[in-house]
């Protein structure tokens, strides 16, 4: 079997990571969550006081960038990769709504994208990888053998994210989550550098009316046909 690169892009909370994890497991591939990398940089900037609701000291972040280390480590219990910020496991902290509310501003900075895209290219150099994000099929791996573009209605996506956050014990309202999903999609698709777009050769998957199982069957079929 030849090893391929599978690029999964799409709007926020469309279930990209769920599918990506299932696929990686079924194929014995590595899964890389690039959103976690942007979230970890965002957490760094928030802790330093470089960004909040009312201000963003972009130059300070840019100056610090070369020193910021983003890595992944496998959690032996789950077998899944978790993100490390300067050696500290921040997998839980990066999933809060507070981080979600700032991340798209950080992800619009070209210097941040350049650093992370370089690292993502390295991770894919041996192929056998499933990577999800916003610019994987368009910028990170324009030659990926299989590209998927996931969509669902904003309402379906916000409901999914709301339940996830509630389960983790976060005190959030559905309205706050819906606003975050809509705002992020807007910033992500209108930014200058690497805006969220469906690659011309990507397969569109609208999962508003698909069960997880049906969706996975369909996508695994596509992957097997490509390999
Ligand atoms: O995938 P996730 O929702 O965790 O991504 C968080 C944010 O990171 C996105 O809303 C987007 O602003 C940014 N992102 C990006 N490019 C990627 C992955 C994520 O700009 N490849």
PDB file of N, CA and C and ligand atoms in Angstrom, residues 8-14 16-17 31 33-39 42 94-95 99-100 102-108 113 116-117 120 131-136 140 161 180-181 183-185 187-188 191 193-194 196, ligand 1:
ATOM      1  N   UNK A   8      -8.117  17.555   5.732  1.00  0.00           N
ATOM      2  CA  UNK A   8      -9.522  17.812   6.084  1.00  0.00           C
ATOM      3  C   UNK A   8      -9.679  19.260   6.520  1.00  0.00           C
ATOM      4  N   UNK A   9     -10.436  20.011   5.762  1.00  0.00           N
ATOM      5  CA  UNK A   9     -10.693  21.412   6.108  1.00  0.00           C
ATOM      6  C   UNK A   9     -12.186  21.629   6.269  1.00  0.00           C
ATOM      7  N   UNK A  10     -12.528  22.810   6.799  1.00  0.00           N
ATOM      8  CA  UNK A  10     -13.933  23.151   6.904  1.00  0.00           C
ATOM      9  C   UNK A  10     -14.180  24.146   8.011  1.00  0.00           C
ATOM     10  N   UNK A  11     -15.461  24.493   8.171  1.00  0.00           N
ATOM     11  CA  UNK A  11     -15.854  25.479   9.175  1.00  0.00           C
ATOM     12  C   UNK A  11     -15.683  24.915  10.583  1.00  0.00           C
ATOM     13  N   UNK A  12     -15.814  25.802  11.569  1.00  0.00           N
ATOM     14  CA  UNK A  12     -15.642  25.406  12.975  1.00  0.00           C
ATOM     15  C   UNK A  12     -16.686  24.373  13.392  1.00  0.00           C
ATOM     16  N   UNK A  13     -16.231  23.418  14.170  1.00  0.00           N
ATOM     17  CA  UNK A  13     -17.139  22.430  14.779  1.00  0.00           C
ATOM     18  C   UNK A  13     -17.985  21.663  13.771  1.00  0.00           C
ATOM     19  N   UNK A  14     -17.393  21.305  12.662  1.00  0.00           N
ATOM     20  CA  UNK A  14     -18.112  20.463  11.700  1.00  0.00           C
ATOM     21  C   UNK A  14     -17.797  18.991  11.920  1.00  0.00           C
ATOM     22  N   UNK A  16     -14.651  17.774  12.059  1.00  0.00           N
ATOM     23  CA  UNK A  16     -13.423  17.412  11.334  1.00  0.00           C
ATOM     24  C   UNK A  16     -12.534  16.482  12.159  1.00  0.00           C
ATOM     25  N   UNK A  17     -12.349  16.841  13.422  1.00  0.00           N
ATOM     26  CA  UNK A  17     -11.400  16.060  14.223  1.00  0.00           C
ATOM     27  C   UNK A  17     -11.948  14.671  14.531  1.00  0.00           C
ATOM     28  N   UNK A  31      -2.489  11.311  13.216  1.00  0.00           N
ATOM     29  CA  UNK A  31      -3.471  12.390  13.143  1.00  0.00           C
ATOM     30  C   UNK A  31      -2.866  13.666  13.708  1.00  0.00           C
ATOM     31  N   UNK A  33      -3.875  17.622  14.626  1.00  0.00           N
ATOM     32  CA  UNK A  33      -4.898  18.642  14.831  1.00  0.00           C
ATOM     33  C   UNK A  33      -4.204  20.007  14.776  1.00  0.00           C
ATOM     34  N   UNK A  34      -4.256  20.673  13.620  1.00  0.00           N
ATOM     35  CA  UNK A  34      -3.510  21.930  13.500  1.00  0.00           C
ATOM     36  C   UNK A  34      -4.176  23.062  14.276  1.00  0.00           C
ATOM     37  N   UNK A  35      -5.496  22.951  14.511  1.00  0.00           N
ATOM     38  CA  UNK A  35      -6.183  23.961  15.318  1.00  0.00           C
ATOM     39  C   UNK A  35      -5.572  24.041  16.710  1.00  0.00           C
ATOM     40  N   UNK A  36      -5.135  22.887  17.227  1.00  0.00           N
ATOM     41  CA  UNK A  36      -4.520  22.850  18.566  1.00  0.00           C
ATOM     42  C   UNK A  36      -3.253  23.695  18.603  1.00  0.00           C
ATOM     43  N   UNK A  37      -2.543  23.747  17.472  1.00  0.00           N
ATOM     44  CA  UNK A  37      -1.295  24.521  17.421  1.00  0.00           C
ATOM     45  C   UNK A  37      -1.604  26.021  17.485  1.00  0.00           C
ATOM     46  N   UNK A  38      -2.628  26.464  16.721  1.00  0.00           N
ATOM     47  CA  UNK A  38      -3.031  27.878  16.773  1.00  0.00           C
ATOM     48  C   UNK A  38      -3.591  28.222  18.151  1.00  0.00           C
ATOM     49  N   UNK A  39      -4.302  27.281  18.749  1.00  0.00           N
ATOM     50  CA  UNK A  39      -4.853  27.512  20.078  1.00  0.00           C
ATOM     51  C   UNK A  39      -3.742  27.634  21.131  1.00  0.00           C
ATOM     52  N   UNK A  42      -2.232  30.959  20.966  1.00  0.00           N
ATOM     53  CA  UNK A  42      -3.203  31.909  21.524  1.00  0.00           C
ATOM     54  C   UNK A  42      -3.143  31.908  23.045  1.00  0.00           C
ATOM     55  N   UNK A  94      -6.591  24.730  26.151  1.00  0.00           N
ATOM     56  CA  UNK A  94      -6.779  25.354  24.828  1.00  0.00           C
ATOM     57  C   UNK A  94      -8.192  25.179  24.281  1.00  0.00           C
ATOM     58  N   UNK A  95      -9.004  24.325  24.917  1.00  0.00           N
ATOM     59  CA  UNK A  95     -10.360  24.047  24.401  1.00  0.00           C
ATOM     60  C   UNK A  95     -11.419  24.955  25.003  1.00  0.00           C
ATOM     61  N   UNK A  99     -10.276  30.823  24.979  1.00  0.00           N
ATOM     62  CA  UNK A  99      -9.262  30.680  23.919  1.00  0.00           C
ATOM     63  C   UNK A  99      -9.932  30.735  22.543  1.00  0.00           C
ATOM     64  N   UNK A 100     -11.064  30.059  22.392  1.00  0.00           N
ATOM     65  CA  UNK A 100     -11.784  30.082  21.104  1.00  0.00           C
ATOM     66  C   UNK A 100     -12.123  31.506  20.689  1.00  0.00           C
ATOM     67  N   UNK A 102     -10.369  34.180  21.060  1.00  0.00           N
ATOM     68  CA  UNK A 102      -9.218  34.968  20.615  1.00  0.00           C
ATOM     69  C   UNK A 102      -8.467  34.330  19.442  1.00  0.00           C
ATOM     70  N   UNK A 103      -8.667  33.022  19.242  1.00  0.00           N
ATOM     71  CA  UNK A 103      -7.762  32.285  18.347  1.00  0.00           C
ATOM     72  C   UNK A 103      -7.770  32.771  16.891  1.00  0.00           C
ATOM     73  N   UNK A 104      -8.902  33.209  16.395  1.00  0.00           N
ATOM     74  CA  UNK A 104      -8.930  33.594  14.975  1.00  0.00           C
ATOM     75  C   UNK A 104      -8.136  34.867  14.708  1.00  0.00           C
ATOM     76  N   UNK A 105      -8.013  35.730  15.724  1.00  0.00           N
ATOM     77  CA  UNK A 105      -7.189  36.944  15.567  1.00  0.00           C
ATOM     78  C   UNK A 105      -5.708  36.556  15.496  1.00  0.00           C
ATOM     79  N   UNK A 106      -5.328  35.579  16.315  1.00  0.00           N
ATOM     80  CA  UNK A 106      -3.935  35.109  16.303  1.00  0.00           C
ATOM     81  C   UNK A 106      -3.632  34.399  14.976  1.00  0.00           C
ATOM     82  N   UNK A 107      -4.614  33.606  14.506  1.00  0.00           N
ATOM     83  CA  UNK A 107      -4.407  32.808  13.293  1.00  0.00           C
ATOM     84  C   UNK A 107      -4.372  33.666  12.026  1.00  0.00           C
ATOM     85  N   UNK A 108      -4.759  34.936  12.136  1.00  0.00           N
ATOM     86  CA  UNK A 108      -4.716  35.821  10.970  1.00  0.00           C
ATOM     87  C   UNK A 108      -3.325  36.441  10.787  1.00  0.00           C
ATOM     88  N   UNK A 113       1.301  31.941  11.090  1.00  0.00           N
ATOM     89  CA  UNK A 113       0.987  30.906  10.106  1.00  0.00           C
ATOM     90  C   UNK A 113       2.260  30.316   9.513  1.00  0.00           C
ATOM     91  N   UNK A 116       3.887  27.830  11.906  1.00  0.00           N
ATOM     92  CA  UNK A 116       3.158  26.577  12.090  1.00  0.00           C
ATOM     93  C   UNK A 116       3.081  25.763  10.800  1.00  0.00           C
ATOM     94  N   UNK A 117       2.938  26.426   9.665  1.00  0.00           N
ATOM     95  CA  UNK A 117       2.860  25.696   8.392  1.00  0.00           C
ATOM     96  C   UNK A 117       4.182  24.956   8.128  1.00  0.00           C
ATOM     97  N   UNK A 120       4.109  21.916  10.179  1.00  0.00           N
ATOM     98  CA  UNK A 120       3.130  20.959   9.643  1.00  0.00           C
ATOM     99  C   UNK A 120       3.687  20.257   8.396  1.00  0.00           C
ATOM    100  N   UNK A 131      -4.501  15.251   8.467  1.00  0.00           N
ATOM    101  CA  UNK A 131      -4.330  16.549   9.120  1.00  0.00           C
ATOM    102  C   UNK A 131      -5.607  17.358   8.945  1.00  0.00           C
ATOM    103  N   UNK A 132      -6.092  17.965  10.026  1.00  0.00           N
ATOM    104  CA  UNK A 132      -7.277  18.804   9.863  1.00  0.00           C
ATOM    105  C   UNK A 132      -7.003  20.249  10.257  1.00  0.00           C
ATOM    106  N   UNK A 133      -7.753  21.168   9.627  1.00  0.00           N
ATOM    107  CA  UNK A 133      -7.550  22.587   9.886  1.00  0.00           C
ATOM    108  C   UNK A 133      -8.415  23.445   8.982  1.00  0.00           C
ATOM    109  N   UNK A 134      -7.835  24.545   8.489  1.00  0.00           N
ATOM    110  CA  UNK A 134      -8.584  25.453   7.623  1.00  0.00           C
ATOM    111  C   UNK A 134      -7.908  25.638   6.257  1.00  0.00           C
ATOM    112  N   UNK A 135      -6.603  25.359   6.206  1.00  0.00           N
ATOM    113  CA  UNK A 135      -5.812  25.647   4.994  1.00  0.00           C
ATOM    114  C   UNK A 135      -4.965  24.450   4.596  1.00  0.00           C
ATOM    115  N   UNK A 136      -5.369  23.250   5.025  1.00  0.00           N
ATOM    116  CA  UNK A 136      -4.506  22.084   4.785  1.00  0.00           C
ATOM    117  C   UNK A 136      -4.495  21.717   3.298  1.00  0.00           C
ATOM    118  N   UNK A 140      -1.107  24.074   3.102  1.00  0.00           N
ATOM    119  CA  UNK A 140      -0.120  23.205   3.764  1.00  0.00           C
ATOM    120  C   UNK A 140       0.256  22.031   2.848  1.00  0.00           C
ATOM    121  N   UNK A 161     -20.827  21.897  19.671  1.00  0.00           N
ATOM    122  CA  UNK A 161     -19.775  22.500  20.483  1.00  0.00           C
ATOM    123  C   UNK A 161     -20.276  22.821  21.897  1.00  0.00           C
ATOM    124  N   UNK A 180     -19.576  32.539  18.841  1.00  0.00           N
ATOM    125  CA  UNK A 180     -18.166  32.211  18.611  1.00  0.00           C
ATOM    126  C   UNK A 180     -17.972  31.480  17.280  1.00  0.00           C
ATOM    127  N   UNK A 181     -18.838  30.529  17.003  1.00  0.00           N
ATOM    128  CA  UNK A 181     -18.723  29.741  15.773  1.00  0.00           C
ATOM    129  C   UNK A 181     -18.894  30.650  14.548  1.00  0.00           C
ATOM    130  N   UNK A 183     -18.574  34.026  14.420  1.00  0.00           N
ATOM    131  CA  UNK A 183     -17.485  35.016  14.357  1.00  0.00           C
ATOM    132  C   UNK A 183     -16.205  34.396  13.814  1.00  0.00           C
ATOM    133  N   UNK A 184     -15.860  33.201  14.304  1.00  0.00           N
ATOM    134  CA  UNK A 184     -14.617  32.564  13.845  1.00  0.00           C
ATOM    135  C   UNK A 184     -14.684  32.264  12.357  1.00  0.00           C
ATOM    136  N   UNK A 185     -15.815  31.729  11.904  1.00  0.00           N
ATOM    137  CA  UNK A 185     -15.948  31.424  10.476  1.00  0.00           C
ATOM    138  C   UNK A 185     -15.762  32.688   9.654  1.00  0.00           C
ATOM    139  N   UNK A 187     -14.058  35.540  10.486  1.00  0.00           N
ATOM    140  CA  UNK A 187     -12.645  35.977  10.482  1.00  0.00           C
ATOM    141  C   UNK A 187     -11.807  35.001   9.648  1.00  0.00           C
ATOM    142  N   UNK A 188     -12.017  33.705   9.832  1.00  0.00           N
ATOM    143  CA  UNK A 188     -11.200  32.700   9.136  1.00  0.00           C
ATOM    144  C   UNK A 188     -11.388  32.759   7.623  1.00  0.00           C
ATOM    145  N   UNK A 191      -9.845  36.558   6.194  1.00  0.00           N
ATOM    146  CA  UNK A 191      -8.471  37.037   6.423  1.00  0.00           C
ATOM    147  C   UNK A 191      -7.681  37.004   5.109  1.00  0.00           C
ATOM    148  N   UNK A 193      -4.292  36.224   4.679  1.00  0.00           N
ATOM    149  CA  UNK A 193      -3.361  35.101   4.554  1.00  0.00           C
ATOM    150  C   UNK A 193      -4.101  33.777   4.733  1.00  0.00           C
ATOM    151  N   UNK A 194      -4.082  32.947   3.691  1.00  0.00           N
ATOM    152  CA  UNK A 194      -4.645  31.595   3.772  1.00  0.00           C
ATOM    153  C   UNK A 194      -6.085  31.544   4.291  1.00  0.00           C
ATOM    154  N   UNK A 196      -9.929  30.530   4.819  1.00  0.00           N
ATOM    155  CA  UNK A 196     -10.634  29.254   4.709  1.00  0.00           C
ATOM    156  C   UNK A 196     -11.386  29.193   3.383  1.00  0.00           C
TER     157      UNK A 196
HETATM  158  O1  LIG B   1      -9.865  23.502  14.457  1.00  0.00           O
HETATM  159  P1  LIG B   1     -10.097  24.492  15.569  1.00  0.00           P
HETATM  160  O2  LIG B   1     -11.542  24.926  15.663  1.00  0.00           O
HETATM  161  O3  LIG B   1      -9.573  24.031  16.879  1.00  0.00           O
HETATM  162  O4  LIG B   1      -9.235  25.767  15.138  1.00  0.00           O
HETATM  163  C1  LIG B   1      -9.200  26.918  15.939  1.00  0.00           C
HETATM  164  C2  LIG B   1      -8.876  28.137  15.080  1.00  0.00           C
HETATM  165  O5  LIG B   1      -7.531  28.056  14.621  1.00  0.00           O
HETATM  166  C3  LIG B   1      -9.708  28.341  13.826  1.00  0.00           C
HETATM  167  O6  LIG B   1     -10.937  29.009  14.088  1.00  0.00           O
HETATM  168  C4  LIG B   1      -8.765  29.178  12.960  1.00  0.00           C
HETATM  169  O7  LIG B   1      -8.818  30.537  13.333  1.00  0.00           O
HETATM  170  C5  LIG B   1      -7.400  28.637  13.339  1.00  0.00           C
HETATM  171  N1  LIG B   1      -6.873  27.650  12.397  1.00  0.00           N
HETATM  172  C6  LIG B   1      -6.291  28.099  11.228  1.00  0.00           C
HETATM  173  N2  LIG B   1      -5.691  27.225  10.367  1.00  0.00           N
HETATM  174  C7  LIG B   1      -5.673  25.911  10.639  1.00  0.00           C
HETATM  175  C8  LIG B   1      -6.275  25.414  11.820  1.00  0.00           C
HETATM  176  C9  LIG B   1      -6.892  26.319  12.678  1.00  0.00           C
HETATM  177  O8  LIG B   1      -6.306  29.306  10.946  1.00  0.00           O
HETATM  178  N3  LIG B   1      -5.050  25.077   9.797  1.00  0.00           N
END
